[in-house]
Short mmCIF file of C-alpha atoms and ligand atoms in Angstrom, two decimals:
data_model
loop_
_atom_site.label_atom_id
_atom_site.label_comp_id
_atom_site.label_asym_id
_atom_site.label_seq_id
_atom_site.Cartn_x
_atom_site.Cartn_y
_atom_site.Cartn_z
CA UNK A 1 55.88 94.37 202.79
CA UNK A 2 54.02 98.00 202.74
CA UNK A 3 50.88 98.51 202.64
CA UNK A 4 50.59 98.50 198.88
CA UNK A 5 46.28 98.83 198.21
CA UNK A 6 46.64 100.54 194.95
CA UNK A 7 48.21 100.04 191.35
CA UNK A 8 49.16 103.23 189.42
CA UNK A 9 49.64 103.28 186.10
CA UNK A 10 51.85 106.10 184.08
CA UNK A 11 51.35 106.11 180.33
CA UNK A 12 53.95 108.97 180.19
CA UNK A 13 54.27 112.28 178.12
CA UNK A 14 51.83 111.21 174.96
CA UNK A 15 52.88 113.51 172.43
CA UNK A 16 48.92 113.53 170.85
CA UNK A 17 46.59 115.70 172.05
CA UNK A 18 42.93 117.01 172.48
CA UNK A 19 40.85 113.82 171.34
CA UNK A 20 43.68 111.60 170.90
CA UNK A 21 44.65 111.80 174.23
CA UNK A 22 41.16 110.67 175.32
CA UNK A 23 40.63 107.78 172.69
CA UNK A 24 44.37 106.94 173.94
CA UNK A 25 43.37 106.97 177.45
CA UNK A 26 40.08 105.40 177.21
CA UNK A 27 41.39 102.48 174.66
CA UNK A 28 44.15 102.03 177.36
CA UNK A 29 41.33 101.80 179.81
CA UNK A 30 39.24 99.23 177.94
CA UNK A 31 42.89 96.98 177.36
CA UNK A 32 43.72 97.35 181.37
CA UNK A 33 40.37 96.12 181.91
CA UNK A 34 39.77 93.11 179.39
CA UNK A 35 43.64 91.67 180.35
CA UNK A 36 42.48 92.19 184.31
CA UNK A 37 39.06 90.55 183.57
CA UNK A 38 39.62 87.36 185.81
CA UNK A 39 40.45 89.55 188.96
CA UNK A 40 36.88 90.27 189.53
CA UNK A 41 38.01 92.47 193.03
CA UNK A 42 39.49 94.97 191.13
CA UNK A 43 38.23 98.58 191.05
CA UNK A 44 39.23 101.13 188.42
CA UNK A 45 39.38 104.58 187.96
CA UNK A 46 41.45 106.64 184.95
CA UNK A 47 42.18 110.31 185.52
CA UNK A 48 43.93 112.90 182.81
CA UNK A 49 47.34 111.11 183.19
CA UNK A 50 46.74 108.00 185.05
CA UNK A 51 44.52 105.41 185.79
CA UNK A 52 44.21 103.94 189.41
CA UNK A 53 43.52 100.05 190.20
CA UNK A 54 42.44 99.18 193.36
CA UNK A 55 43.63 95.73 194.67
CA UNK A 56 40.58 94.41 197.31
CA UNK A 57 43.14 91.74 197.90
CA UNK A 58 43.87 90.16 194.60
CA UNK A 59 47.03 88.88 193.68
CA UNK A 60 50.10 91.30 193.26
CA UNK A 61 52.71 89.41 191.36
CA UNK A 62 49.57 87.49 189.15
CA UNK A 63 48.01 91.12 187.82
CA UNK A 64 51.53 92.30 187.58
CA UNK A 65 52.35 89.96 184.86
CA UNK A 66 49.62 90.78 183.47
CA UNK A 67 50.03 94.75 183.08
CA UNK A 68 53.15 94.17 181.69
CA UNK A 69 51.74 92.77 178.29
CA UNK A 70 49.19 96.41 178.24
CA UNK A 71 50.85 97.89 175.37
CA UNK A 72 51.07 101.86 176.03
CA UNK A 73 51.94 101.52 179.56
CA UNK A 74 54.95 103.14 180.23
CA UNK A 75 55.20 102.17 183.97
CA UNK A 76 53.46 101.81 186.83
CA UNK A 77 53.58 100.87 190.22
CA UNK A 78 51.91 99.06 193.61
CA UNK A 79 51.55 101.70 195.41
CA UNK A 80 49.74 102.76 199.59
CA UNK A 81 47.69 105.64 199.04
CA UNK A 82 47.09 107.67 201.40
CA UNK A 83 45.25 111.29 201.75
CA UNK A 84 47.19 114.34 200.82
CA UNK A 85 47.93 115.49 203.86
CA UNK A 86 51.66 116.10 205.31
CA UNK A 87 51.46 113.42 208.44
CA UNK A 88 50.10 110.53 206.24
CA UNK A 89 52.35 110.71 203.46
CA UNK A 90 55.53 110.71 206.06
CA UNK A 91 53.64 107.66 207.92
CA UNK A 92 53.65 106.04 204.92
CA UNK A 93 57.09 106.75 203.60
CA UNK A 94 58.42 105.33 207.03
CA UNK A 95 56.25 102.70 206.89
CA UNK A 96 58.26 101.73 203.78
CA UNK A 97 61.67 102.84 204.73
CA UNK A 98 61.07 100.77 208.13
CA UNK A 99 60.28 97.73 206.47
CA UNK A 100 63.09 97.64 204.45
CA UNK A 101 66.33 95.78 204.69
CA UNK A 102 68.38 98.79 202.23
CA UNK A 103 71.15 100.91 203.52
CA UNK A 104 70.82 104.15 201.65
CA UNK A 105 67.42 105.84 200.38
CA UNK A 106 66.11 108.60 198.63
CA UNK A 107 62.53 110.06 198.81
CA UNK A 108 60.87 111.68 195.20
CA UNK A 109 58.26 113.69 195.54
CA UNK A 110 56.21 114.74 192.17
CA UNK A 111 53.43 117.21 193.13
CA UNK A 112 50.35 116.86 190.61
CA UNK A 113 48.58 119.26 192.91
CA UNK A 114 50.20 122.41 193.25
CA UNK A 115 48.42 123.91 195.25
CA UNK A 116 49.60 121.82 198.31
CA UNK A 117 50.47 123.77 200.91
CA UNK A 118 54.58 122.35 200.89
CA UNK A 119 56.92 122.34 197.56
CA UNK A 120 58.30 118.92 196.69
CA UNK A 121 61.91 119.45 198.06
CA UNK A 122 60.01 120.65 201.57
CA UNK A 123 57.89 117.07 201.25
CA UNK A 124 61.29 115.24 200.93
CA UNK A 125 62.80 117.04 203.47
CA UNK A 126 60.39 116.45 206.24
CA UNK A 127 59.75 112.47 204.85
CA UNK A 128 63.47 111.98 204.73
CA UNK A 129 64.73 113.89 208.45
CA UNK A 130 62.04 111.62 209.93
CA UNK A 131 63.48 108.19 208.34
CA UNK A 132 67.09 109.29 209.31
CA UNK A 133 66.19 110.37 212.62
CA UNK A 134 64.58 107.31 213.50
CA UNK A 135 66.52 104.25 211.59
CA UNK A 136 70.05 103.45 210.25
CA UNK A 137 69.41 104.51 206.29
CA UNK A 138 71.50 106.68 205.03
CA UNK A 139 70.24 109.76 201.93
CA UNK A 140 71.97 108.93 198.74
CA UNK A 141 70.53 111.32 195.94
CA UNK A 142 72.62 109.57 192.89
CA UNK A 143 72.09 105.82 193.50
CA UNK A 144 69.87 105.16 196.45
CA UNK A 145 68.87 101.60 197.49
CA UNK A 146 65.61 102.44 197.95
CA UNK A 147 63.55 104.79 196.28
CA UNK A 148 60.91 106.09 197.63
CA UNK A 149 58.17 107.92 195.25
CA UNK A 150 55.14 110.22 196.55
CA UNK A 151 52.93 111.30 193.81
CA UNK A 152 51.11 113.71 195.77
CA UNK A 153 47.19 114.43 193.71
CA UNK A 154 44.54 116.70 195.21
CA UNK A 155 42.89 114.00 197.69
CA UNK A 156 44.91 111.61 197.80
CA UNK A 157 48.80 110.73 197.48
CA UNK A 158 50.54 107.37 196.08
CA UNK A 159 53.56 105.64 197.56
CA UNK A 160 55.64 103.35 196.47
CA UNK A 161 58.88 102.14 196.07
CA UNK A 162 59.12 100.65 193.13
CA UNK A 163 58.60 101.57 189.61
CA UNK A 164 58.05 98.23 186.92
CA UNK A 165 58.60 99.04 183.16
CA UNK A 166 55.92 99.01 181.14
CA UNK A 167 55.73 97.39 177.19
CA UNK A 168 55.39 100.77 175.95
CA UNK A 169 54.07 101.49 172.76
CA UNK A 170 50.57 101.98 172.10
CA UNK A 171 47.18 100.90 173.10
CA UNK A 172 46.24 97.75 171.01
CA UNK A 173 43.93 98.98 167.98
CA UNK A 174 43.74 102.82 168.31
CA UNK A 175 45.96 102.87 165.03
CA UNK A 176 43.83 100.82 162.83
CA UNK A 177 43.54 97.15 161.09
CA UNK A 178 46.86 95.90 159.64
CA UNK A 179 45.93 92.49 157.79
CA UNK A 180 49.45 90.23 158.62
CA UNK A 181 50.13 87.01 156.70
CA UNK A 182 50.76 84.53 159.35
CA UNK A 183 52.32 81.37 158.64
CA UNK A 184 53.21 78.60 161.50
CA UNK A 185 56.97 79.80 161.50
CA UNK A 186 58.76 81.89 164.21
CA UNK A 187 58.85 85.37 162.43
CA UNK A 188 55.10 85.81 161.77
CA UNK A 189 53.36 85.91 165.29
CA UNK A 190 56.71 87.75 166.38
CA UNK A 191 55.69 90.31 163.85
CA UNK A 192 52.42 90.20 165.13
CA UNK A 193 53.36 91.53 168.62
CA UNK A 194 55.06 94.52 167.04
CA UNK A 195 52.53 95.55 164.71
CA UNK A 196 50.31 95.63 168.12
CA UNK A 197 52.57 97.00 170.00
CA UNK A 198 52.57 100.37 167.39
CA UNK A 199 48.47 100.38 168.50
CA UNK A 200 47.20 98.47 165.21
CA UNK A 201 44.30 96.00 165.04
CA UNK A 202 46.16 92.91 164.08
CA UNK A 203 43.91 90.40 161.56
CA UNK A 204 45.39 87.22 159.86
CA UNK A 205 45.48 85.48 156.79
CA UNK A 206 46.62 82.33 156.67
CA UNK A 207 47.04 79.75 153.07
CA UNK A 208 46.75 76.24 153.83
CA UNK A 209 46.99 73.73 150.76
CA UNK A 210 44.87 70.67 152.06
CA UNK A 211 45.24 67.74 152.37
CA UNK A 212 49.13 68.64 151.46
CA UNK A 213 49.10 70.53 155.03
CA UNK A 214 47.25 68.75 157.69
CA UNK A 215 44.78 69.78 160.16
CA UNK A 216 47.28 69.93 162.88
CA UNK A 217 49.03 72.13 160.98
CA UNK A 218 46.28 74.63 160.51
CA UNK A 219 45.65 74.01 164.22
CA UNK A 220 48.96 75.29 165.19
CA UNK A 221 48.41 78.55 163.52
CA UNK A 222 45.38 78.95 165.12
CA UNK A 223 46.80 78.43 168.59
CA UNK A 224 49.36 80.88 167.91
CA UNK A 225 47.04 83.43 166.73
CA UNK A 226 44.99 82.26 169.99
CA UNK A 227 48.62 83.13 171.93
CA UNK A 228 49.31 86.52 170.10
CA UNK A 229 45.80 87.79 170.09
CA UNK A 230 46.38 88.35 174.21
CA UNK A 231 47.70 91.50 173.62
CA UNK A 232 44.72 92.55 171.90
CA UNK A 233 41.89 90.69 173.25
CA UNK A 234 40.84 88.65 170.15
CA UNK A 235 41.78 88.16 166.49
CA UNK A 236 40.40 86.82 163.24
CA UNK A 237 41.63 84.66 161.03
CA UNK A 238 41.02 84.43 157.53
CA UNK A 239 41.86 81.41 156.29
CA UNK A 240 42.73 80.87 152.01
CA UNK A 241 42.54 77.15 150.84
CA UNK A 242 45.56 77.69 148.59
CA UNK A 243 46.06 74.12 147.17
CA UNK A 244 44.73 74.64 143.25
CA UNK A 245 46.64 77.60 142.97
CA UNK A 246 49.84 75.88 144.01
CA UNK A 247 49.31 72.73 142.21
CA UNK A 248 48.92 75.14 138.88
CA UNK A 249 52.42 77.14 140.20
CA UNK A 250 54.08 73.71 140.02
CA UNK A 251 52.70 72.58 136.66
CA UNK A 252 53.50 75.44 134.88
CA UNK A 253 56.32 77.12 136.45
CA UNK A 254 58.07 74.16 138.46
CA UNK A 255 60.68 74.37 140.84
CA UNK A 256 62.96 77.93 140.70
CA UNK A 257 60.11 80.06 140.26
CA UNK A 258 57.57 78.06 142.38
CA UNK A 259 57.79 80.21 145.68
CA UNK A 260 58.32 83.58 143.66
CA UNK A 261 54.67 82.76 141.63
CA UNK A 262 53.33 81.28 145.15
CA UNK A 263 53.96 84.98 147.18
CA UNK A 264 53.02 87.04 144.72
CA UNK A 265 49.67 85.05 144.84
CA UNK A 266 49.46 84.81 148.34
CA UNK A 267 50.49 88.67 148.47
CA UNK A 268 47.43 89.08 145.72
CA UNK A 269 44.72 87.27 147.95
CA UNK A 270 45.77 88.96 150.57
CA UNK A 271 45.61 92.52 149.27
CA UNK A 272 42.07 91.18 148.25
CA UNK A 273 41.36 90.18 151.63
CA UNK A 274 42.68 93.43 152.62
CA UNK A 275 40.40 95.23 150.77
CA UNK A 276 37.67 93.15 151.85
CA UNK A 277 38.27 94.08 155.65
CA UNK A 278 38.96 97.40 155.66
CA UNK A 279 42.79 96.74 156.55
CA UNK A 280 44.82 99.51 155.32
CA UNK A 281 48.39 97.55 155.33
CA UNK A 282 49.61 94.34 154.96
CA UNK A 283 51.79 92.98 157.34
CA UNK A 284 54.60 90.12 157.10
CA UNK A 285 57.23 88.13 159.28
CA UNK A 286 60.08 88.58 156.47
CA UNK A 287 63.43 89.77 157.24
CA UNK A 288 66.19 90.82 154.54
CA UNK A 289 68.47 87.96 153.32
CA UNK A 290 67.07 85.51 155.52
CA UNK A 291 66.03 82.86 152.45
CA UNK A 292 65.65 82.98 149.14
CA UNK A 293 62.62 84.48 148.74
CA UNK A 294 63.75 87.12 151.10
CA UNK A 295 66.59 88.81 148.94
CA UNK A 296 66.06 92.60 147.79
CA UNK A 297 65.18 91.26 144.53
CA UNK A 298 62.73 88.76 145.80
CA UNK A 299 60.86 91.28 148.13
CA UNK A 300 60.23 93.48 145.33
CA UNK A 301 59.38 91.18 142.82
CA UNK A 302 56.41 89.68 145.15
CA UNK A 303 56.03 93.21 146.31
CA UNK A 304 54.81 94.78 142.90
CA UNK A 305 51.91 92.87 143.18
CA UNK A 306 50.13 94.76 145.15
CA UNK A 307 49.77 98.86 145.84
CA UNK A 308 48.88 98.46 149.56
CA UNK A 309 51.52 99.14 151.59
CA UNK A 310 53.38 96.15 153.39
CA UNK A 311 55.21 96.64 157.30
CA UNK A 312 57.40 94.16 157.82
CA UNK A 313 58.55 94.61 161.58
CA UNK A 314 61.16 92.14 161.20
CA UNK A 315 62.78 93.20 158.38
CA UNK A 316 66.47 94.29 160.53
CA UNK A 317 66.19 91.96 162.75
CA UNK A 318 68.42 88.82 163.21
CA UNK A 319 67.14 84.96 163.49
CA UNK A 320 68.58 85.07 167.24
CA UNK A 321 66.77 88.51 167.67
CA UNK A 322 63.69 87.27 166.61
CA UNK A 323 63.70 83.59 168.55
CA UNK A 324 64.33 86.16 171.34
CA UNK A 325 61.07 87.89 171.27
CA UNK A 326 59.55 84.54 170.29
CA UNK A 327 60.40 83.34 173.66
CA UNK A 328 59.99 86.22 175.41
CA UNK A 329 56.14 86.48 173.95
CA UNK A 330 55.65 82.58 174.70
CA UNK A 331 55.25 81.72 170.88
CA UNK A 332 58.31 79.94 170.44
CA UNK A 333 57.87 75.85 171.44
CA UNK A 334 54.85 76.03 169.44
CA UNK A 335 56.30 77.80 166.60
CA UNK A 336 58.85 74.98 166.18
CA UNK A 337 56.59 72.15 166.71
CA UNK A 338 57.30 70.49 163.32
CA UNK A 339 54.14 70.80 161.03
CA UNK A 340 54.42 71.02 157.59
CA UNK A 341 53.70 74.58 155.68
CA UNK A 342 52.51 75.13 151.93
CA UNK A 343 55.93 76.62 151.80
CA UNK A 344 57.74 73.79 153.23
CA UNK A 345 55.69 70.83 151.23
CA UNK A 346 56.43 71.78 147.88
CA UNK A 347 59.83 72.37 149.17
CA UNK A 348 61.92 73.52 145.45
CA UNK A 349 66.21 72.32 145.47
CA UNK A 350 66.96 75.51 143.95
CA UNK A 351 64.89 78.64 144.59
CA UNK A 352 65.78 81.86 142.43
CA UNK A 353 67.18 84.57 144.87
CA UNK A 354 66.92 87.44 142.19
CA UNK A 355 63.76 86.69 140.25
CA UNK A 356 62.57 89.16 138.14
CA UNK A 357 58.74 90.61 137.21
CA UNK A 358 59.05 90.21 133.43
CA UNK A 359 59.44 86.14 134.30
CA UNK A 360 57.36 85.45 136.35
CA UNK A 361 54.79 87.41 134.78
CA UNK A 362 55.39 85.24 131.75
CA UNK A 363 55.18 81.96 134.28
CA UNK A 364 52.03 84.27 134.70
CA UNK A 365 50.16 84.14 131.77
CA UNK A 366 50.22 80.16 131.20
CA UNK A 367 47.37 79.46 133.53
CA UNK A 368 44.07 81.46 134.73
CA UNK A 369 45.04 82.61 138.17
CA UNK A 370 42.30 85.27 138.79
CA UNK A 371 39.90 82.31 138.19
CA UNK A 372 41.67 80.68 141.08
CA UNK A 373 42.13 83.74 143.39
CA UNK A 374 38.36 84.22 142.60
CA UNK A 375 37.82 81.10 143.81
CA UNK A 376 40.08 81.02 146.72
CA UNK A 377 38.33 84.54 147.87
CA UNK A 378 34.86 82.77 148.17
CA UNK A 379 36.28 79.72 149.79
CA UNK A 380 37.38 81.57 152.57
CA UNK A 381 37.00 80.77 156.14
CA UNK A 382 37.17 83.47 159.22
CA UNK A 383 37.71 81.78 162.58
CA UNK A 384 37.95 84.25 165.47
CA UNK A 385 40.23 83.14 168.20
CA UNK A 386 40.50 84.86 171.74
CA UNK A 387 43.41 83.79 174.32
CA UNK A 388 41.01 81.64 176.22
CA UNK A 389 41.23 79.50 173.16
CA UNK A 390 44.43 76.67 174.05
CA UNK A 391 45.84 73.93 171.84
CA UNK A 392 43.18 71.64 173.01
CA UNK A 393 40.06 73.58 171.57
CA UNK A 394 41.85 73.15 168.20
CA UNK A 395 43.51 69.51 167.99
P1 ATP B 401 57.78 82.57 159.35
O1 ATP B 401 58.62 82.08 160.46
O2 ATP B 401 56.90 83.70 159.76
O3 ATP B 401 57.05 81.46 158.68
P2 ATP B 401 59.90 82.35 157.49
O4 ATP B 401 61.21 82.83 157.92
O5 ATP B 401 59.61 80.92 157.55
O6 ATP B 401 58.78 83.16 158.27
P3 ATP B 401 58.81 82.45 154.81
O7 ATP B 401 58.27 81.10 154.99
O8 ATP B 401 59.53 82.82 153.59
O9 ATP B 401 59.76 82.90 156.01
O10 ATP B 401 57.63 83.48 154.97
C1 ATP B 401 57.83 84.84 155.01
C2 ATP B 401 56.54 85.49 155.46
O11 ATP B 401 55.48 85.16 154.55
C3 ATP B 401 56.05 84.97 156.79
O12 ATP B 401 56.66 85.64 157.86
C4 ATP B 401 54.59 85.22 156.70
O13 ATP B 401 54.30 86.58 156.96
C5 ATP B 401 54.29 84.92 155.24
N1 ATP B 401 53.87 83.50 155.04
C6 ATP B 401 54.63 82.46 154.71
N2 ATP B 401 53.90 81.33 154.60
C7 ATP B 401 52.62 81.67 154.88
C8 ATP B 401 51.38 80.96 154.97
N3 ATP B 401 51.28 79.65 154.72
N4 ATP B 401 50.28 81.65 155.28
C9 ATP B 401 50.35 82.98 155.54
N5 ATP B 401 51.48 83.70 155.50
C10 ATP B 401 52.61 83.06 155.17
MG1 MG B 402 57.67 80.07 157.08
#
């Protein structure tokens, strides 16, 4: 194992600029820092185009994990560093090359400093002739075994031979508040992650129609909000007690129309809530053609509700797509723990699949909703959850 003391981290070729580059940078800083917070060793540093981590000792594969939930990371890398001078960068790149089991190598050299006395192909060179001279690798330029990078700065130079993908994307919450509806279903805390992942501020709104829907079931949500809200350090909740509004859906409108009338309220209160937050978008878990109230019909007959736009990050994406990402993001056993939703409790046989405005505006008019949304509004709870929060600080 080399010498590896430091972790570099690239965040690529950002096409902002000027001021965006430094509330990109030093947002990425703050995220690097709050998801390392348990390492207490740790010692940072950011530059124009990277930030440096250095290890004191602390775990390689644990922090590792770790960076790769930073959203706008594009890669980065354990690296030796060692001054800029000619003999320690070749010490080190034996070091490596001597240490390894490969057969075939290749040596990269990308010189931040320019004025360095030796061009990049001359660093290779005189790295490489000493490795060949002195073990049994072998130079192959197109598919080398082992890769060797020096990233040669102005005091110092980093060395490493390996190179771990980032998430890419953007720093959580330098694009602004997106205010997603989050249900206790797969799609929602999937969409979640994405709408991170493209730098937003995620908050949530969740209805729950007590004592229909249990307290475990509002628990759940929270846990996975508590689960998502990782990526961004911590996340609030707004929670909608949405039982007399659904109990009036049923009276009036019964069952095809029930879930139609029940989005577009939930899409109301939430536009409200919206508002109320300074969130400029709403965000959902929906995906085209996936149920009934997920038809083109159905999305824009809850959609003209409201004049805020609505992301929906799932809306291509397949079922196995999405239980893909669940997993991948840790949501997914929890997601399908089997709680009962508002949705699922006043389950209707036959839902509409191409409802249409003029009805269920007349479904509408039989009952006083903006009493009830009124009410709803100034019901509402806000629980903040941070990832430190598990399952047992809800149940
Ligand atoms: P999910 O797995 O996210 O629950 P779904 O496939 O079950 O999605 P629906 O139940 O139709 O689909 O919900 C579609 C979207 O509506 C959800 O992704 C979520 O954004 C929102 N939603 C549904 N139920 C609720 C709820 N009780 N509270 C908040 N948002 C909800
Ligand atoms: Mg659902």
């Amino acid at each position: 194992m080399a010498d590896y003391d430091t972790v570099l981290i690239r965040f690529g070729e950002l096409s902002t600029k000027g001021k965006n580059r430094k509330d990109f940078i030093n947002r990425l800083y703050g995220n690097v820092k709050y998801m390392l917070r348990d390492f207490e060793k740790l010692e940072y540093r950011k530059a124009y185009d990277r930030i440096y981590i250095r290890l004191n000792g602390e775990d390689h594969d644990a922090i590792r994990e770790k960076l790769q939930k930073v959203f706008g990371i594009s890669s980065f890398s354990f690296t030796e560093k060692v001054p800029s001078d000619i003999d320690s960068i070749s010490d080190a790149c034996f070091r490596i090359a001597s240490q390894s089991n490969k057969k075939t190598f290749k040596i990269i050299t990308k010189r931040h400093d320019k004025t360095f006395p030796m061009r990049s192909d001359e660093i290779n060179r005189a790295c490489a002739g000493r490795i060949l001279r002195n073990t049994e690798l072998k130079v192959d330029v197109h598919e080398p075994e082992l890769a060797i990078r020096v990233e040669v700065h102005r005091d110092d130079t980093y060395i490493t031979s390996e190179k771990i993908p980032g998430a890419g994307g953007y720093p959580a919450g330098i694009n602004g508040k997106v205010l997603l509806l989050l249900s206790g279903g797969i799609d929602s805390p999937v969409a979640a992650y994405q709408l991170m992942k493209r730098g937003l501020q995620v908050e949530a709104i969740h209805f729950a129609s007590p004592p229909y829907t249990s307290e475990a079931a509002k628990n759940k949500v929270l846990t996975l909000a508590s689960m998502v809200s990782e990526y961004q350090g911590h996340m609030h909740v707004h929670m909608i007690n949405f039982t007399d509004l659904q109990l009036n859906i049923y009276k009036t409108a019964g069952d095809p129309y029930a879930v139609t009338l029940m989005r577009r309220m939930m899409f109301r209160l939430a536009e409200r809530t919206a508002e109320k937050y300074d969130c400029l978008a709403l965000g959902t878990g929906e995906s085209i053609g996936q149920v009934a109230s997920q038809t083109l019909e159905s999305v824009a007959c809850i959609n003209s509700v409201v004049r805020i736009p609505v992301i929906r990050p799932l809306v291509c994406y397949d079922k196995v797509e999405i239980i893909d990402l669940a997993r991948k993001i840790g949501t997914y056993e929890t997601s399908i723990l089997p709680f009962e939703d508002c949705c699922t409790i006043f389950d209707p046989k036959n839902p509409v699949t191409k409802p249409t405005v003029e009805k269920s505006e007349y479904f509408e008019k039989m009952f006083d909703y903006e009493k009830l949304i009124d009410e709803a509004m100034n019901a509402m709870e806000t629980v903040i959850v941070t990832p430190e929060k598990n399952d047992e600080d809800f149940l």
